Backbone as CSV, one residue per row, in Angstrom:
resi,resn,N_x,N_y,N_z,CA_x,CA_y,CA_z,C_x,C_y,C_z
1,MET,-19.912,23.043,37.895,-21.245,21.816,37.901,-19.398,20.591,38.877
2,LYS,-19.833,19.868,39.561,-18.878,18.812,40.523,-18.894,17.461,39.294
3,LEU,-17.522,16.947,40.698,-17.197,16.122,39.699,-18.047,14.739,39.174
4,HIS,-19.338,14.856,39.474,-20.242,12.836,40.153,-21.064,14.174,38.810
5,GLU,-21.421,14.999,38.032,-21.971,15.483,37.522,-21.733,15.660,36.204
6,LEU,-20.490,14.912,35.780,-19.551,14.283,34.686,-20.281,13.481,33.406
7,ARG,-20.303,13.962,32.615,-20.684,12.738,31.482,-20.189,12.685,29.904
8,ASP,-20.646,11.933,29.439,-20.080,12.691,28.216,-21.860,13.069,27.256
9,ASN,-21.334,13.991,25.736,-22.946,14.384,25.260,-23.088,13.252,24.780
10,ASP,-24.298,13.707,24.655,-25.996,12.276,24.381,-25.084,12.005,22.727
11,GLY,-25.620,10.510,22.888,-24.445,9.941,21.139,-22.932,9.852,21.104
12,ALA,-22.359,9.710,21.901,-21.165,10.029,22.599,-20.850,8.520,22.293
13,THR,-21.604,7.560,22.669,-21.008,6.475,23.027,-22.383,5.787,22.904
14,LYS,-22.204,4.261,22.251,-23.422,3.260,21.503,-22.331,1.916,22.304
15,ARG,-23.269,1.336,22.881,-22.832,-0.023,23.452,-23.024,-1.314,22.367
16,LYS,-21.999,-2.153,22.284,-22.332,-2.589,21.374,-22.905,-3.655,21.018
17,LYS,-23.362,-4.110,20.007,-24.697,-5.076,19.355,-24.192,-6.088,19.449
18,ARG,-24.969,-6.745,20.149,-24.650,-8.005,21.102,-25.349,-9.286,19.828
19,ILE,-24.655,-10.054,19.233,-25.448,-10.607,18.146,-26.050,-12.440,19.034
20,GLY,-26.476,-12.236,18.625,-27.406,-14.054,18.858,-27.798,-13.940,20.480
21,ARG,-28.216,-13.158,20.777,-28.474,-13.395,22.689,-29.887,-13.244,22.911
22,GLY,-30.614,-14.792,22.023,-32.554,-14.118,22.402,-32.967,-13.511,22.228
23,PRO,-34.057,-13.866,21.516,-34.919,-13.383,21.091,-35.255,-11.709,21.335
24,GLY,-35.567,-11.187,22.818,-35.861,-10.170,23.358,-35.011,-9.361,22.870
25,SER,-33.599,-9.555,22.121,-32.355,-8.715,21.641,-32.572,-8.137,20.359
26,GLY,-33.969,-8.674,19.663,-34.256,-8.646,18.061,-32.409,-8.572,17.525
27,MET,-32.192,-9.208,18.489,-30.660,-9.997,17.755,-30.964,-11.480,17.584
28,GLY,-31.365,-11.717,17.898,-31.481,-13.736,17.927,-31.099,-14.474,16.931
29,LYS,-31.516,-15.657,17.419,-32.064,-17.073,16.086,-29.766,-16.238,14.586
30,MET,-31.435,-16.182,13.858,-30.147,-16.421,12.733,-29.195,-14.739,12.946
31,GLY,-29.567,-13.891,14.441,-28.705,-12.951,14.541,-28.180,-11.783,12.469
32,GLY,-29.279,-12.007,12.456,-29.033,-10.236,11.041,-28.675,-10.855,9.618
33,ARG,-28.302,-12.555,9.887,-28.066,-12.561,8.754,-29.035,-13.751,7.809
34,GLY,-30.256,-13.743,7.346,-31.835,-13.991,6.737,-31.165,-14.942,7.022
35,ILE,-32.316,-15.776,5.978,-32.812,-16.987,6.470,-31.815,-17.530,5.758
36,LYS,-30.838,-19.114,5.676,-30.758,-19.629,4.414,-29.511,-18.995,3.712
37,GLY,-28.949,-20.001,2.959,-28.035,-19.036,1.701,-26.042,-18.880,2.525
38,GLN,-25.778,-18.747,1.220,-24.106,-18.616,1.355,-23.507,-17.835,2.794
39,LYS,-24.613,-16.399,2.885,-24.411,-15.108,3.245,-24.376,-16.015,5.060
40,SER,-25.779,-16.489,4.851,-26.022,-16.938,6.589,-25.200,-18.016,7.011
41,ARG,-23.950,-18.390,6.446,-23.083,-19.632,6.645,-22.152,-19.098,7.148
42,SER,-21.234,-19.054,8.324,-19.942,-19.165,8.374,-18.686,-19.255,7.636
43,GLY,-17.787,-17.906,7.682,-16.320,-18.913,6.849,-16.540,-18.730,5.305
44,VAL,-17.400,-17.557,4.820,-17.849,-17.608,3.219,-17.012,-16.125,3.621
45,ALA,-15.924,-15.716,1.806,-16.341,-14.158,1.323,-16.215,-14.366,1.072
46,ILE,-17.251,-13.738,-0.344,-17.580,-12.900,-1.639,-17.016,-11.688,-1.702
47,LYS,-15.847,-11.202,-2.482,-14.960,-9.579,-2.904,-15.576,-10.316,-4.401
48,GLY,-15.176,-8.926,-4.864,-15.888,-8.969,-5.805,-16.960,-9.768,-6.593
49,TYR,-17.559,-10.399,-6.379,-19.084,-10.732,-6.520,-19.387,-9.801,-6.813
50,GLU,-20.339,-9.880,-8.775,-22.074,-9.247,-8.901,-22.619,-9.952,-9.176
51,GLY,-23.040,-11.543,-8.425,-23.831,-11.866,-9.335,-24.208,-12.806,-9.861
52,GLY,-23.072,-13.191,-10.619,-22.917,-13.612,-11.527,-22.654,-12.329,-13.215
53,GLN,-22.347,-11.343,-13.076,-21.824,-10.821,-13.490,-20.661,-10.479,-13.695
54,MET,-19.957,-10.248,-15.287,-18.957,-9.980,-15.084,-18.215,-8.734,-14.112
55,PRO,-17.833,-9.329,-13.397,-17.014,-8.144,-12.113,-16.025,-7.178,-12.772
56,LEU,-16.054,-6.309,-12.469,-15.131,-5.522,-12.681,-13.761,-5.268,-12.604
57,TYR,-13.040,-6.202,-11.867,-11.775,-6.133,-11.832,-10.966,-7.646,-12.989
58,GLN,-12.469,-7.711,-13.990,-12.442,-8.958,-14.413,-12.271,-8.364,-16.226
59,ARG,-13.758,-6.917,-16.388,-14.228,-6.242,-17.312,-12.873,-5.782,-17.388
60,LEU,-12.035,-4.743,-17.177,-10.777,-4.597,-17.172,-10.034,-4.505,-17.951
61,PRO,-8.999,-4.179,-18.963,-8.019,-4.850,-19.807,-6.826,-5.007,-19.543
62,LYS,-6.321,-5.374,-18.961,-4.754,-5.785,-18.658,-4.035,-4.412,-19.373
63,ARG,-2.972,-3.127,-18.142,-2.806,-2.406,-18.921,-0.498,-3.063,-18.048
64,GLY,0.460,-2.637,-18.762,1.413,-2.675,-18.756,1.850,-4.030,-18.343
65,PHE,3.028,-3.419,-17.782,4.455,-5.040,-18.064,5.682,-5.282,-16.988
66,THR,5.491,-5.586,-15.947,6.450,-6.307,-15.078,7.268,-6.641,-15.589
67,LYS,8.506,-5.778,-15.740,10.194,-6.306,-15.351,10.732,-7.443,-14.128
68,PRO,9.776,-8.630,-15.055,10.866,-9.976,-13.817,12.151,-9.335,-13.339
69,ASN,13.128,-9.456,-14.181,14.580,-9.276,-13.721,14.968,-7.708,-13.650
70,ARG,14.682,-7.031,-13.698,14.382,-5.371,-13.420,15.585,-5.032,-11.490
71,LYS,16.613,-3.829,-12.823,17.821,-3.770,-11.042,17.262,-2.666,-10.237
72,SER,17.488,-3.604,-9.106,16.801,-1.897,-7.840,18.147,-1.587,-7.241
73,TYR,17.902,-0.578,-7.531,19.397,0.088,-6.640,18.817,1.065,-5.623
74,ALA,20.460,0.686,-5.142,19.459,2.298,-3.636,20.266,3.542,-3.837
75,VAL,19.104,4.461,-3.608,20.169,5.863,-4.324,19.904,6.313,-3.527
76,ILE,20.674,7.185,-3.216,21.806,7.893,-2.345,21.580,10.096,-3.009
77,ASN,21.762,10.313,-2.273,21.997,12.873,-3.112,22.827,12.859,-2.520
78,LEU,23.235,13.060,-3.478,24.266,13.477,-3.085,25.067,14.940,-1.984
79,GLY,23.335,15.307,-1.610,23.733,16.336,-0.319,24.017,15.383,0.666
80,LEU,23.503,13.777,0.929,23.531,13.919,1.812,24.984,13.395,2.030
81,ILE,25.976,12.244,1.282,27.647,11.998,1.397,28.236,13.626,2.252
82,GLN,27.593,14.817,1.123,28.865,16.574,1.648,27.677,15.792,2.963
83,LYS,27.054,15.639,4.154,26.552,15.920,5.136,27.681,14.604,5.943
84,PHE,27.677,13.620,5.025,28.552,11.577,6.014,29.452,12.805,5.790
85,VAL,30.360,13.427,4.821,32.366,13.557,4.719,31.858,15.403,5.627
86,GLU,30.538,15.818,6.115,31.877,16.959,7.293,31.330,16.098,8.859
87,ALA,30.528,14.578,9.049,30.315,14.716,9.747,31.365,13.523,10.575
88,GLY,32.604,13.624,9.781,33.471,12.436,9.927,32.735,11.240,9.370
89,LYS,31.987,10.468,9.161,31.768,9.447,8.446,32.050,9.138,7.845
90,ILE,32.514,9.609,6.801,33.701,9.764,5.687,34.358,9.673,5.377
91,ASP,35.248,9.385,4.789,37.050,9.860,4.957,36.642,9.859,2.850
92,ALA,36.603,11.411,2.655,36.740,11.900,1.147,38.191,12.295,1.199
93,ALA,39.545,12.181,1.680,40.413,11.447,1.025,41.019,10.098,-0.031
94,GLN,40.070,9.044,0.772,39.605,7.517,-0.190,39.324,7.924,-0.471
95,PRO,38.678,7.218,-1.777,38.213,7.040,-2.454,36.296,6.216,-2.216
96,ILE,35.800,6.746,-2.347,34.850,6.596,-2.096,33.968,5.528,-2.687
97,THR,33.436,4.087,-2.063,33.573,2.522,-2.719,32.262,2.797,-2.100
98,GLU,31.421,1.874,-2.681,29.817,1.322,-2.711,30.016,0.584,-1.182
99,ASP,31.713,-0.198,-0.754,31.338,-0.693,0.571,31.952,0.226,2.066
100,VAL,31.919,1.005,1.167,32.284,2.125,2.102,30.533,3.255,3.214
101,LEU,29.754,3.655,1.561,28.769,4.260,1.903,27.805,3.360,2.948
102,VAL,28.395,1.573,2.206,27.618,0.789,3.457,28.029,0.746,4.268
103,ALA,29.177,0.950,4.621,29.853,0.694,6.212,30.046,1.995,6.797
104,SER,29.722,3.060,6.700,29.615,4.533,6.795,27.860,4.537,7.440
105,GLY,26.658,3.423,6.963,25.455,4.009,7.419,24.653,4.574,6.798
106,LEU,25.289,5.352,5.361,24.069,5.872,4.223,23.220,5.045,3.836
107,VAL,24.121,4.026,3.098,22.916,3.029,3.020,22.799,1.562,3.843
108,ARG,21.877,1.000,3.177,22.124,0.224,4.391,22.468,-1.345,3.517
109,ARG,21.520,-1.898,2.639,22.768,-2.613,0.964,22.515,-2.175,0.284
110,LYS,23.423,-2.686,-0.543,23.925,-2.169,-2.154,22.561,-2.649,-2.427
111,ARG,21.995,-3.839,-2.296,21.056,-3.941,-3.587,21.860,-4.822,-5.267
112,ASP,20.914,-4.748,-6.127,22.070,-4.970,-7.723,22.982,-3.136,-8.026
113,GLY,23.292,-2.206,-6.764,24.945,-1.727,-6.847,23.538,0.353,-6.433
114,ILE,24.723,0.872,-5.812,24.298,1.802,-5.965,24.244,3.276,-6.624
115,ARG,22.767,4.185,-6.672,22.897,5.498,-7.455,22.710,6.471,-6.583
116,VAL,23.707,7.331,-7.583,24.000,8.496,-6.500,22.679,9.673,-7.691
117,LEU,22.442,10.433,-7.390,21.327,11.202,-8.042,21.782,13.037,-7.294
118,ALA,22.160,13.480,-7.347,22.053,15.226,-7.328,21.968,16.038,-6.221
119,LYS,20.545,16.045,-5.877,20.128,16.377,-4.762,20.810,16.770,-4.361
120,GLY,21.504,17.826,-3.925,22.193,19.642,-2.386,22.837,19.013,-3.124
121,GLU,23.683,20.081,-2.165,25.199,20.885,-3.311,26.828,19.871,-1.816
122,VAL,27.153,20.016,-3.282,28.937,19.489,-2.409,30.031,20.650,-2.250
123,SER,30.542,20.743,-2.404,31.268,21.309,-1.720,33.051,20.408,-1.633
124,THR,33.143,19.032,-0.924,34.530,18.415,-0.880,33.911,18.058,-2.150
125,LYS,35.543,18.189,-2.736,36.825,16.693,-3.563,36.458,15.392,-3.207
126,LEU,35.615,15.084,-3.672,35.501,13.268,-3.632,35.695,12.171,-5.439
127,GLU,35.480,11.703,-4.757,36.277,10.346,-5.191,35.904,9.229,-5.234
128,LEU,34.461,9.402,-6.508,32.829,8.246,-5.443,33.524,6.807,-7.120
129,GLN,33.259,6.092,-6.571,32.585,4.516,-7.653,32.088,3.736,-7.047
130,VAL,30.740,4.915,-8.009,29.397,3.565,-7.470,28.921,3.144,-8.404
131,SER,27.658,2.513,-8.812,27.492,1.907,-10.553,26.377,2.295,-11.236
132,GLY,25.584,3.654,-11.054,24.832,4.707,-11.542,24.079,6.162,-11.175
133,ALA,24.662,6.618,-11.503,24.679,7.610,-11.483,24.058,8.384,-12.783
134,SER,23.240,9.657,-12.287,22.431,10.582,-13.157,23.294,12.494,-13.818
135,LYS,23.530,12.122,-14.773,24.515,13.455,-15.522,24.570,14.620,-15.045
136,SER,23.610,14.675,-13.763,23.500,16.001,-12.882,24.044,16.317,-12.623
137,ALA,24.158,14.415,-11.514,25.237,13.739,-9.877,26.711,14.910,-11.244
138,VAL,27.499,13.223,-12.188,28.464,13.945,-12.135,28.990,14.837,-12.792
139,ALA,28.299,15.192,-13.059,28.900,17.683,-13.589,28.872,18.158,-11.624
140,ALA,27.492,17.928,-10.982,28.691,18.683,-10.030,29.744,18.321,-9.019
141,VAL,29.511,16.669,-9.195,31.270,16.485,-8.698,32.128,16.745,-9.095
142,GLU,32.558,16.501,-10.621,33.192,17.301,-11.305,33.456,19.346,-11.265
143,GLN,32.943,19.208,-11.002,32.378,20.505,-10.693,32.704,21.066,-9.162
144,ALA,32.426,20.644,-8.469,33.509,20.590,-7.006,35.451,20.389,-7.351
145,GLY,35.481,19.139,-7.956,37.369,19.079,-8.711,37.639,17.745,-7.934
146,GLY,36.153,16.939,-8.532,36.036,15.282,-7.648,36.522,14.219,-9.040
147,SER,35.567,13.431,-8.855,35.461,12.729,-9.747,34.773,11.436,-9.371
148,LEU,33.807,11.572,-10.354,32.474,9.460,-10.692,32.668,9.232,-11.350
149,THR,33.458,8.296,-11.070,33.702,6.920,-12.224,32.028,5.749,-11.957
150,VAL,31.635,5.582,-12.399,30.215,4.596,-12.248,30.684,3.061,-13.190
151,THR,30.484,1.937,-12.736,31.329,0.799,-12.299,30.184,0.267,-13.484
152,THR,30.227,-1.010,-13.473,29.468,-2.188,-13.718,29.444,-2.563,-12.252
153,ALA,27.060,-2.955,-12.211,27.251,-3.121,-11.000,27.907,-4.586,-10.920
154,GLN,27.521,-4.743,-9.425,28.224,-6.517,-9.579,26.278,-6.721,-8.890
155,ALA,26.234,-8.568,-8.900,25.427,-8.828,-8.122,25.139,-8.685,-7.104
156,ALA,23.900,-8.301,-6.148,24.452,-8.031,-4.446,24.465,-9.593,-4.414
157,GLU,25.296,-9.087,-3.155,25.857,-10.515,-2.142,24.630,-11.205,-1.048
């Protein structure tokens, strides 16, 4: 095989369909859109339209409820806090507040508060003050000899 003999497999490439390029192309005049009607015009989108029949999305019942004022917490795991303490980004001797967690880069922003979950191991004695925590997270911190206090969530600034 030589360089000039290289070529694609049959059917690997396909030429672009050129619409509206005269009668010889087979896609001239109406360009494959048929005759007249809404869909032959430009700028028309008929999504979900079923020819006058009640569309599926309207036939199905509405379910559920979205609470308009629900709280959105930034979630962190105990294992990550431990990793940041070991890396020296968080000082375990001082109380660890939400502002400390944001300043260390562990959390991007507070939102409606920070909630601690129990994923990961904690070996350092920590004094955490956060807006929310799972029961297992509180138990894990206390087992390591620290304390986890849940404060009332302040509105995100």
